[in-house]
Amino acid sequence: MKEQTKVFEVRTEVLRKDVKAERMIFELKEYENTGESEWVYHAPNAQDHTEAQVEEILKKLKELNSKQNA
């Protein structure tokens, strides 16, 4: 399996006016046996998540936040 990695850095400001950097890592997984490839999100806990999994996570997160703010 060939892998290609892209790292995007997100900058956020905190109350102290310090700048904190947070990285989001995406890897291109290429499967030699099928010739297919897909980008996956590489989470901080070293787990990889597909696009469908990230969409499901986002859907659940939005659902939880809407219940909390209701």
PDB file of N, CA and C in Angstrom, residues 2-46:
ATOM      1  N   LYS A   2       0.667   2.143  -0.953  1.00  0.00           N
ATOM      2  CA  LYS A   2       1.389   3.412  -0.990  1.00  0.00           C
ATOM      3  C   LYS A   2       0.647   4.418  -0.128  1.00  0.00           C
ATOM      4  N   GLU A   3       1.376   5.274   0.550  1.00  0.00           N
ATOM      5  CA  GLU A   3       0.746   6.299   1.378  1.00  0.00           C
ATOM      6  C   GLU A   3       1.332   7.659   1.038  1.00  0.00           C
ATOM      7  N   GLN A   4       0.460   8.634   1.006  1.00  0.00           N
ATOM      8  CA  GLN A   4       0.863  10.018   0.803  1.00  0.00           C
ATOM      9  C   GLN A   4       0.224  10.808   1.927  1.00  0.00           C
ATOM     10  N   THR A   5       0.959  11.703   2.546  1.00  0.00           N
ATOM     11  CA  THR A   5       0.443  12.440   3.697  1.00  0.00           C
ATOM     12  C   THR A   5       0.431  13.934   3.409  1.00  0.00           C
ATOM     13  N   LYS A   6      -0.680  14.592   3.771  1.00  0.00           N
ATOM     14  CA  LYS A   6      -0.772  16.051   3.722  1.00  0.00           C
ATOM     15  C   LYS A   6      -1.111  16.520   5.121  1.00  0.00           C
ATOM     16  N   VAL A   7      -0.471  17.580   5.576  1.00  0.00           N
ATOM     17  CA  VAL A   7      -0.721  18.124   6.906  1.00  0.00           C
ATOM     18  C   VAL A   7      -1.168  19.571   6.743  1.00  0.00           C
ATOM     19  N   PHE A   8      -2.327  19.907   7.325  1.00  0.00           N
ATOM     20  CA  PHE A   8      -2.831  21.270   7.314  1.00  0.00           C
ATOM     21  C   PHE A   8      -2.726  21.803   8.737  1.00  0.00           C
ATOM     22  N   GLU A   9      -2.278  23.017   8.901  1.00  0.00           N
ATOM     23  CA  GLU A   9      -2.155  23.595  10.227  1.00  0.00           C
ATOM     24  C   GLU A   9      -3.231  24.652  10.404  1.00  0.00           C
ATOM     25  N   VAL A  10      -3.945  24.547  11.511  1.00  0.00           N
ATOM     26  CA  VAL A  10      -5.015  25.476  11.828  1.00  0.00           C
ATOM     27  C   VAL A  10      -4.546  26.327  13.004  1.00  0.00           C
ATOM     28  N   ARG A  11      -4.681  27.615  12.869  1.00  0.00           N
ATOM     29  CA  ARG A  11      -4.236  28.495  13.959  1.00  0.00           C
ATOM     30  C   ARG A  11      -5.460  29.064  14.670  1.00  0.00           C
ATOM     31  N   THR A  12      -5.401  29.068  15.993  1.00  0.00           N
ATOM     32  CA  THR A  12      -6.500  29.612  16.779  1.00  0.00           C
ATOM     33  C   THR A  12      -5.943  30.549  17.837  1.00  0.00           C
ATOM     34  N   GLU A  13      -6.734  31.545  18.205  1.00  0.00           N
ATOM     35  CA  GLU A  13      -6.345  32.463  19.261  1.00  0.00           C
ATOM     36  C   GLU A  13      -7.043  32.075  20.538  1.00  0.00           C
ATOM     37  N   VAL A  14      -6.318  32.137  21.650  1.00  0.00           N
ATOM     38  CA  VAL A  14      -6.905  31.868  22.954  1.00  0.00           C
ATOM     39  C   VAL A  14      -7.005  33.176  23.716  1.00  0.00           C
ATOM     40  N   LEU A  15      -7.669  33.166  24.855  1.00  0.00           N
ATOM     41  CA  LEU A  15      -7.919  34.395  25.611  1.00  0.00           C
ATOM     42  C   LEU A  15      -6.640  35.143  25.983  1.00  0.00           C
ATOM     43  N   ARG A  16      -5.549  34.418  26.183  1.00  0.00           N
ATOM     44  CA  ARG A  16      -4.290  35.059  26.579  1.00  0.00           C
ATOM     45  C   ARG A  16      -3.620  35.755  25.403  1.00  0.00           C
ATOM     46  N   LYS A  17      -4.214  35.672  24.236  1.00  0.00           N
ATOM     47  CA  LYS A  17      -3.659  36.221  23.001  1.00  0.00           C
ATOM     48  C   LYS A  17      -2.443  35.432  22.528  1.00  0.00           C
ATOM     49  N   ASP A  18      -2.250  34.229  23.085  1.00  0.00           N
ATOM     50  CA  ASP A  18      -1.216  33.334  22.580  1.00  0.00           C
ATOM     51  C   ASP A  18      -1.764  32.641  21.334  1.00  0.00           C
ATOM     52  N   VAL A  19      -0.896  32.235  20.454  1.00  0.00           N
ATOM     53  CA  VAL A  19      -1.323  31.515  19.262  1.00  0.00           C
ATOM     54  C   VAL A  19      -1.018  30.034  19.464  1.00  0.00           C
ATOM     55  N   LYS A  20      -2.036  29.218  19.268  1.00  0.00           N
ATOM     56  CA  LYS A  20      -1.885  27.780  19.424  1.00  0.00           C
ATOM     57  C   LYS A  20      -2.080  27.133  18.055  1.00  0.00           C
ATOM     58  N   ALA A  21      -1.191  26.249  17.677  1.00  0.00           N
ATOM     59  CA  ALA A  21      -1.306  25.565  16.393  1.00  0.00           C
ATOM     60  C   ALA A  21      -1.888  24.174  16.617  1.00  0.00           C
ATOM     61  N   GLU A  22      -2.799  23.801  15.759  1.00  0.00           N
ATOM     62  CA  GLU A  22      -3.409  22.484  15.808  1.00  0.00           C
ATOM     63  C   GLU A  22      -3.306  21.896  14.412  1.00  0.00           C
ATOM     64  N   ARG A  23      -2.862  20.654  14.325  1.00  0.00           N
ATOM     65  CA  ARG A  23      -2.676  20.041  13.016  1.00  0.00           C
ATOM     66  C   ARG A  23      -3.768  19.039  12.717  1.00  0.00           C
ATOM     67  N   MET A  24      -4.166  19.015  11.451  1.00  0.00           N
ATOM     68  CA  MET A  24      -5.094  18.009  10.942  1.00  0.00           C
ATOM     69  C   MET A  24      -4.326  17.255   9.862  1.00  0.00           C
ATOM     70  N   ILE A  25      -4.234  15.947  10.005  1.00  0.00           N
ATOM     71  CA  ILE A  25      -3.426  15.148   9.089  1.00  0.00           C
ATOM     72  C   ILE A  25      -4.332  14.281   8.227  1.00  0.00           C
ATOM     73  N   PHE A  26      -4.126  14.360   6.910  1.00  0.00           N
ATOM     74  CA  PHE A  26      -4.857  13.550   5.950  1.00  0.00           C
ATOM     75  C   PHE A  26      -3.846  12.713   5.178  1.00  0.00           C
ATOM     76  N   GLU A  27      -4.153  11.433   4.986  1.00  0.00           N
ATOM     77  CA  GLU A  27      -3.258  10.548   4.252  1.00  0.00           C
ATOM     78  C   GLU A  27      -3.990   9.942   3.061  1.00  0.00           C
ATOM     79  N   LEU A  28      -3.290   9.844   1.938  1.00  0.00           N
ATOM     80  CA  LEU A  28      -3.845   9.188   0.756  1.00  0.00           C
ATOM     81  C   LEU A  28      -3.419   7.728   0.803  1.00  0.00           C
ATOM     82  N   LYS A  29      -4.377   6.848   0.982  1.00  0.00           N
ATOM     83  CA  LYS A  29      -4.117   5.410   1.031  1.00  0.00           C
ATOM     84  C   LYS A  29      -4.360   4.848  -0.363  1.00  0.00           C
ATOM     85  N   GLU A  30      -3.364   4.200  -0.927  1.00  0.00           N
ATOM     86  CA  GLU A  30      -3.487   3.574  -2.236  1.00  0.00           C
ATOM     87  C   GLU A  30      -3.375   2.068  -2.059  1.00  0.00           C
ATOM     88  N   TYR A  31      -4.391   1.343  -2.471  1.00  0.00           N
ATOM     89  CA  TYR A  31      -4.440  -0.100  -2.297  1.00  0.00           C
ATOM     90  C   TYR A  31      -3.948  -0.764  -3.573  1.00  0.00           C
ATOM     91  N   GLU A  32      -2.787  -1.403  -3.495  1.00  0.00           N
ATOM     92  CA  GLU A  32      -2.152  -1.992  -4.671  1.00  0.00           C
ATOM     93  C   GLU A  32      -2.971  -3.144  -5.256  1.00  0.00           C
ATOM     94  N   ASN A  33      -3.637  -3.920  -4.401  1.00  0.00           N
ATOM     95  CA  ASN A  33      -4.366  -5.085  -4.903  1.00  0.00           C
ATOM     96  C   ASN A  33      -5.613  -4.703  -5.704  1.00  0.00           C
ATOM     97  N   THR A  34      -6.219  -3.538  -5.410  1.00  0.00           N
ATOM     98  CA  THR A  34      -7.411  -3.123  -6.153  1.00  0.00           C
ATOM     99  C   THR A  34      -7.158  -1.928  -7.061  1.00  0.00           C
ATOM    100  N   GLY A  35      -6.065  -1.215  -6.854  1.00  0.00           N
ATOM    101  CA  GLY A  35      -5.775  -0.022  -7.636  1.00  0.00           C
ATOM    102  C   GLY A  35      -6.561   1.195  -7.185  1.00  0.00           C
ATOM    103  N   GLU A  36      -7.350   1.048  -6.133  1.00  0.00           N
ATOM    104  CA  GLU A  36      -8.155   2.155  -5.622  1.00  0.00           C
ATOM    105  C   GLU A  36      -7.352   2.958  -4.598  1.00  0.00           C
ATOM    106  N   SER A  37      -7.811   4.172  -4.357  1.00  0.00           N
ATOM    107  CA  SER A  37      -7.186   5.012  -3.339  1.00  0.00           C
ATOM    108  C   SER A  37      -8.254   5.871  -2.687  1.00  0.00           C
ATOM    109  N   GLU A  38      -7.976   6.310  -1.466  1.00  0.00           N
ATOM    110  CA  GLU A  38      -8.894   7.209  -0.763  1.00  0.00           C
ATOM    111  C   GLU A  38      -8.118   8.011   0.274  1.00  0.00           C
ATOM    112  N   TRP A  39      -8.581   9.241   0.500  1.00  0.00           N
ATOM    113  CA  TRP A  39      -8.015  10.072   1.552  1.00  0.00           C
ATOM    114  C   TRP A  39      -8.671   9.687   2.865  1.00  0.00           C
ATOM    115  N   VAL A  40      -7.884   9.600   3.925  1.00  0.00           N
ATOM    116  CA  VAL A  40      -8.409   9.318   5.253  1.00  0.00           C
ATOM    117  C   VAL A  40      -7.889  10.380   6.215  1.00  0.00           C
ATOM    118  N   TYR A  41      -8.679  10.663   7.237  1.00  0.00           N
ATOM    119  CA  TYR A  41      -8.278  11.589   8.297  1.00  0.00           C
ATOM    120  C   TYR A  41      -7.535  10.787   9.350  1.00  0.00           C
ATOM    121  N   HIS A  42      -6.334  11.227   9.713  1.00  0.00           N
ATOM    122  CA  HIS A  42      -5.524  10.559  10.719  1.00  0.00           C
ATOM    123  C   HIS A  42      -5.695  11.326  12.030  1.00  0.00           C
ATOM    124  N   ALA A  43      -6.500  10.769  12.932  1.00  0.00           N
ATOM    125  CA  ALA A  43      -6.847  11.434  14.191  1.00  0.00           C
ATOM    126  C   ALA A  43      -5.649  11.466  15.146  1.00  0.00           C
ATOM    127  N   PRO A  44      -5.675  12.382  16.131  1.00  0.00           N
ATOM    128  CA  PRO A  44      -4.579  12.478  17.104  1.00  0.00           C
ATOM    129  C   PRO A  44      -4.328  11.182  17.877  1.00  0.00           C
ATOM    130  N   ASN A  45      -5.326  10.325  18.006  1.00  0.00           N
ATOM    131  CA  ASN A  45      -5.129   9.066  18.725  1.00  0.00           C
ATOM    132  C   ASN A  45      -4.624   7.968  17.795  1.00  0.00           C
ATOM    133  N   ALA A  46      -4.101   8.356  16.634  1.00  0.00           N
ATOM    134  CA  ALA A  46      -3.467   7.462  15.671  1.00  0.00           C
ATOM    135  C   ALA A  46      -4.450   6.558  14.934  1.00  0.00           C
TER     136      ALA A  46
END
